[in-house]
């Protein structure tokens, strides 16, 4: 852990800088976040006069402005409280369709009553200084559900739903952001609906699981889940926000899923026979689709409806046998799958949003590993490793690709990639001797030279915290380490995820 600086302090300073940067980026902030339960609207104009947490454990954020500044509903929902409240003077609480509750306090005038149904961006009150307040402001609190006694941080909650403070109030939200596939492999990480990262690592004795105890915060101890040993893993969010995890080894494929958004998990359930690798992504209509490789090529399986049951496994018409598979999403919402073995690299793509698939097309020669990401302008970019280092290939436009270009980097490395808070792609590579990373020097721009990132390991994955900071998980025969951004170009040291090493991964 960092000495003399809490992860929350890093998060708040970083989130403030992110808000400034995002206002300069031409793409919508919503395009850089995963879809949440709904697309939100700005609650009020103003500045954050008191953030969440801190020494006094502030249960919400204060947005300060002049008396009479309009306050708006964050999202559609039903008003479940409206009236006098101790400490607040007056309050309003709104229950949203995803089960979360937003709470508004200190207003001097309320415009809605209990039982009213409100829409995102609808004016509900006027800012005041009623109750325990030193000046006019909105106290905004968010609860995961009606049973919670303590709120979660509203900043990542809003960011997940496309709103970055400071914001323009009263505007109806645009379309929900695209849900991009999560990197698959021996270790995977994704954010729950409430913004907390969860990580899964596949050891010889099955899958192990840890999760952030608070948004952008510290981690739980490892929990052994059982399931397939020495598996390849994938993870994707259901349309209702519940994460679903998939695991495959040479004998079996299994899956498990959250029973409620950000909630507890089901047991492992059968998902098919064994294979080599798998990847999962979300169609534009919210249905998860999974691709898996085996000795005769690539097969896929998809939800028949969002949050629903599954089709049977179906052949995709070929693909590299026993290959690695990864997935990305085009700006229009079409999924694209990439598959690599030691002799062949191919890809196929949806010919229409939520639709059928092209034939497999050649994409290059064989290699060791790959990672796929998207530029700020939506163009896909692929990195692949082999005995001569790391190469990359990128879309010139939605229908054509560059040739393969060398980037140097570690030979025969495991690869992962993430996107910084301002939209730049950053790539991480590890082999048995060294870990290195390279990053775009600007949006949609060329890359830095490879820089040292640590010693060698066996697997690596990158995920983004709710405040935009990348967090990297690296594995070795000793266990699972992690490292996270403390600023735009600074990183914490490597450390165990929690007080124990986690599963050794060979």
PDB file of N, CA and C in Angstrom, residues 77-83 91-96 99-104 112-118 143 145-147:
ATOM      1  N   UNK A  77     -37.636   6.967 -11.646  1.00  0.00           N
ATOM      2  CA  UNK A  77     -37.922   6.209 -10.439  1.00  0.00           C
ATOM      3  C   UNK A  77     -39.148   6.707  -9.707  1.00  0.00           C
ATOM      4  N   UNK A  78     -39.374   6.128  -8.528  1.00  0.00           N
ATOM      5  CA  UNK A  78     -40.518   6.465  -7.685  1.00  0.00           C
ATOM      6  C   UNK A  78     -40.038   7.185  -6.424  1.00  0.00           C
ATOM      7  N   UNK A  79     -40.696   8.278  -6.075  1.00  0.00           N
ATOM      8  CA  UNK A  79     -40.367   9.014  -4.858  1.00  0.00           C
ATOM      9  C   UNK A  79     -40.882   8.208  -3.667  1.00  0.00           C
ATOM     10  N   UNK A  80     -39.956   7.788  -2.782  1.00  0.00           N
ATOM     11  CA  UNK A  80     -40.360   6.978  -1.628  1.00  0.00           C
ATOM     12  C   UNK A  80     -40.317   7.779  -0.320  1.00  0.00           C
ATOM     13  N   UNK A  81     -39.664   8.936  -0.323  1.00  0.00           N
ATOM     14  CA  UNK A  81     -39.699   9.854   0.814  1.00  0.00           C
ATOM     15  C   UNK A  81     -39.667  11.284   0.287  1.00  0.00           C
ATOM     16  N   UNK A  82     -40.455  12.160   0.907  1.00  0.00           N
ATOM     17  CA  UNK A  82     -40.418  13.590   0.582  1.00  0.00           C
ATOM     18  C   UNK A  82     -41.027  14.336   1.762  1.00  0.00           C
ATOM     19  N   UNK A  83     -40.166  15.072   2.488  1.00  0.00           N
ATOM     20  CA  UNK A  83     -40.676  15.777   3.646  1.00  0.00           C
ATOM     21  C   UNK A  83     -39.578  16.114   4.637  1.00  0.00           C
ATOM     22  N   UNK A  91     -35.855  16.319   2.946  1.00  0.00           N
ATOM     23  CA  UNK A  91     -35.184  15.398   2.038  1.00  0.00           C
ATOM     24  C   UNK A  91     -36.162  14.826   1.030  1.00  0.00           C
ATOM     25  N   UNK A  92     -35.585  14.229  -0.032  1.00  0.00           N
ATOM     26  CA  UNK A  92     -36.314  13.457  -1.049  1.00  0.00           C
ATOM     27  C   UNK A  92     -35.487  12.208  -1.316  1.00  0.00           C
ATOM     28  N   UNK A  93     -36.168  11.061  -1.403  1.00  0.00           N
ATOM     29  CA  UNK A  93     -35.504   9.812  -1.776  1.00  0.00           C
ATOM     30  C   UNK A  93     -36.227   9.212  -2.965  1.00  0.00           C
ATOM     31  N   UNK A  94     -35.442   8.727  -3.949  1.00  0.00           N
ATOM     32  CA  UNK A  94     -35.998   8.152  -5.175  1.00  0.00           C
ATOM     33  C   UNK A  94     -35.470   6.732  -5.330  1.00  0.00           C
ATOM     34  N   UNK A  95     -36.370   5.774  -5.518  1.00  0.00           N
ATOM     35  CA  UNK A  95     -36.021   4.384  -5.793  1.00  0.00           C
ATOM     36  C   UNK A  95     -35.989   4.181  -7.300  1.00  0.00           C
ATOM     37  N   UNK A  96     -34.852   3.736  -7.824  1.00  0.00           N
ATOM     38  CA  UNK A  96     -34.671   3.565  -9.263  1.00  0.00           C
ATOM     39  C   UNK A  96     -34.928   2.122  -9.686  1.00  0.00           C
ATOM     40  N   UNK A  99     -32.863  -0.823  -8.412  1.00  0.00           N
ATOM     41  CA  UNK A  99     -32.840  -1.082  -6.982  1.00  0.00           C
ATOM     42  C   UNK A  99     -32.049  -0.089  -6.167  1.00  0.00           C
ATOM     43  N   UNK A 100     -31.264   0.778  -6.817  1.00  0.00           N
ATOM     44  CA  UNK A 100     -30.508   1.782  -6.070  1.00  0.00           C
ATOM     45  C   UNK A 100     -31.422   2.929  -5.659  1.00  0.00           C
ATOM     46  N   UNK A 101     -30.979   3.654  -4.632  1.00  0.00           N
ATOM     47  CA  UNK A 101     -31.757   4.770  -4.089  1.00  0.00           C
ATOM     48  C   UNK A 101     -30.866   6.013  -4.079  1.00  0.00           C
ATOM     49  N   UNK A 102     -31.359   7.120  -4.631  1.00  0.00           N
ATOM     50  CA  UNK A 102     -30.665   8.398  -4.507  1.00  0.00           C
ATOM     51  C   UNK A 102     -31.421   9.275  -3.517  1.00  0.00           C
ATOM     52  N   UNK A 103     -30.639   9.988  -2.703  1.00  0.00           N
ATOM     53  CA  UNK A 103     -31.180  10.757  -1.584  1.00  0.00           C
ATOM     54  C   UNK A 103     -30.685  12.197  -1.694  1.00  0.00           C
ATOM     55  N   UNK A 104     -31.594  13.151  -1.571  1.00  0.00           N
ATOM     56  CA  UNK A 104     -31.305  14.568  -1.772  1.00  0.00           C
ATOM     57  C   UNK A 104     -31.697  15.318  -0.501  1.00  0.00           C
ATOM     58  N   UNK A 112     -41.902  17.453  -5.450  1.00  0.00           N
ATOM     59  CA  UNK A 112     -42.482  16.131  -5.666  1.00  0.00           C
ATOM     60  C   UNK A 112     -42.951  15.569  -4.329  1.00  0.00           C
ATOM     61  N   UNK A 113     -43.868  14.609  -4.410  1.00  0.00           N
ATOM     62  CA  UNK A 113     -44.440  13.983  -3.214  1.00  0.00           C
ATOM     63  C   UNK A 113     -44.257  12.474  -3.288  1.00  0.00           C
ATOM     64  N   UNK A 114     -44.416  11.816  -2.136  1.00  0.00           N
ATOM     65  CA  UNK A 114     -44.306  10.364  -2.085  1.00  0.00           C
ATOM     66  C   UNK A 114     -45.299   9.731  -3.059  1.00  0.00           C
ATOM     67  N   UNK A 115     -44.810   8.765  -3.826  1.00  0.00           N
ATOM     68  CA  UNK A 115     -45.636   8.080  -4.807  1.00  0.00           C
ATOM     69  C   UNK A 115     -45.519   8.635  -6.206  1.00  0.00           C
ATOM     70  N   UNK A 116     -44.955   9.848  -6.339  1.00  0.00           N
ATOM     71  CA  UNK A 116     -44.760  10.413  -7.680  1.00  0.00           C
ATOM     72  C   UNK A 116     -43.739   9.587  -8.452  1.00  0.00           C
ATOM     73  N   UNK A 117     -43.948   9.469  -9.736  1.00  0.00           N
ATOM     74  CA  UNK A 117     -42.972   8.848 -10.631  1.00  0.00           C
ATOM     75  C   UNK A 117     -42.257   9.959 -11.391  1.00  0.00           C
ATOM     76  N   UNK A 118     -40.930   9.980 -11.269  1.00  0.00           N
ATOM     77  CA  UNK A 118     -40.140  11.049 -11.871  1.00  0.00           C
ATOM     78  C   UNK A 118     -39.290  10.468 -12.998  1.00  0.00           C
ATOM     79  N   UNK A 143     -27.567   4.837  -2.139  1.00  0.00           N
ATOM     80  CA  UNK A 143     -27.573   3.533  -1.467  1.00  0.00           C
ATOM     81  C   UNK A 143     -27.800   2.447  -2.520  1.00  0.00           C
ATOM     82  N   UNK A 145     -29.367  -0.294  -2.113  1.00  0.00           N
ATOM     83  CA  UNK A 145     -30.758  -0.735  -2.031  1.00  0.00           C
ATOM     84  C   UNK A 145     -31.374  -0.096  -0.790  1.00  0.00           C
ATOM     85  N   UNK A 146     -32.649  -0.332  -0.583  1.00  0.00           N
ATOM     86  CA  UNK A 146     -33.371   0.330   0.505  1.00  0.00           C
ATOM     87  C   UNK A 146     -32.949  -0.175   1.878  1.00  0.00           C
ATOM     88  N   UNK A 147     -32.257  -1.316   1.949  1.00  0.00           N
ATOM     89  CA  UNK A 147     -31.867  -1.858   3.252  1.00  0.00           C
ATOM     90  C   UNK A 147     -30.531  -1.313   3.742  1.00  0.00           C
TER      91      UNK A 147
END
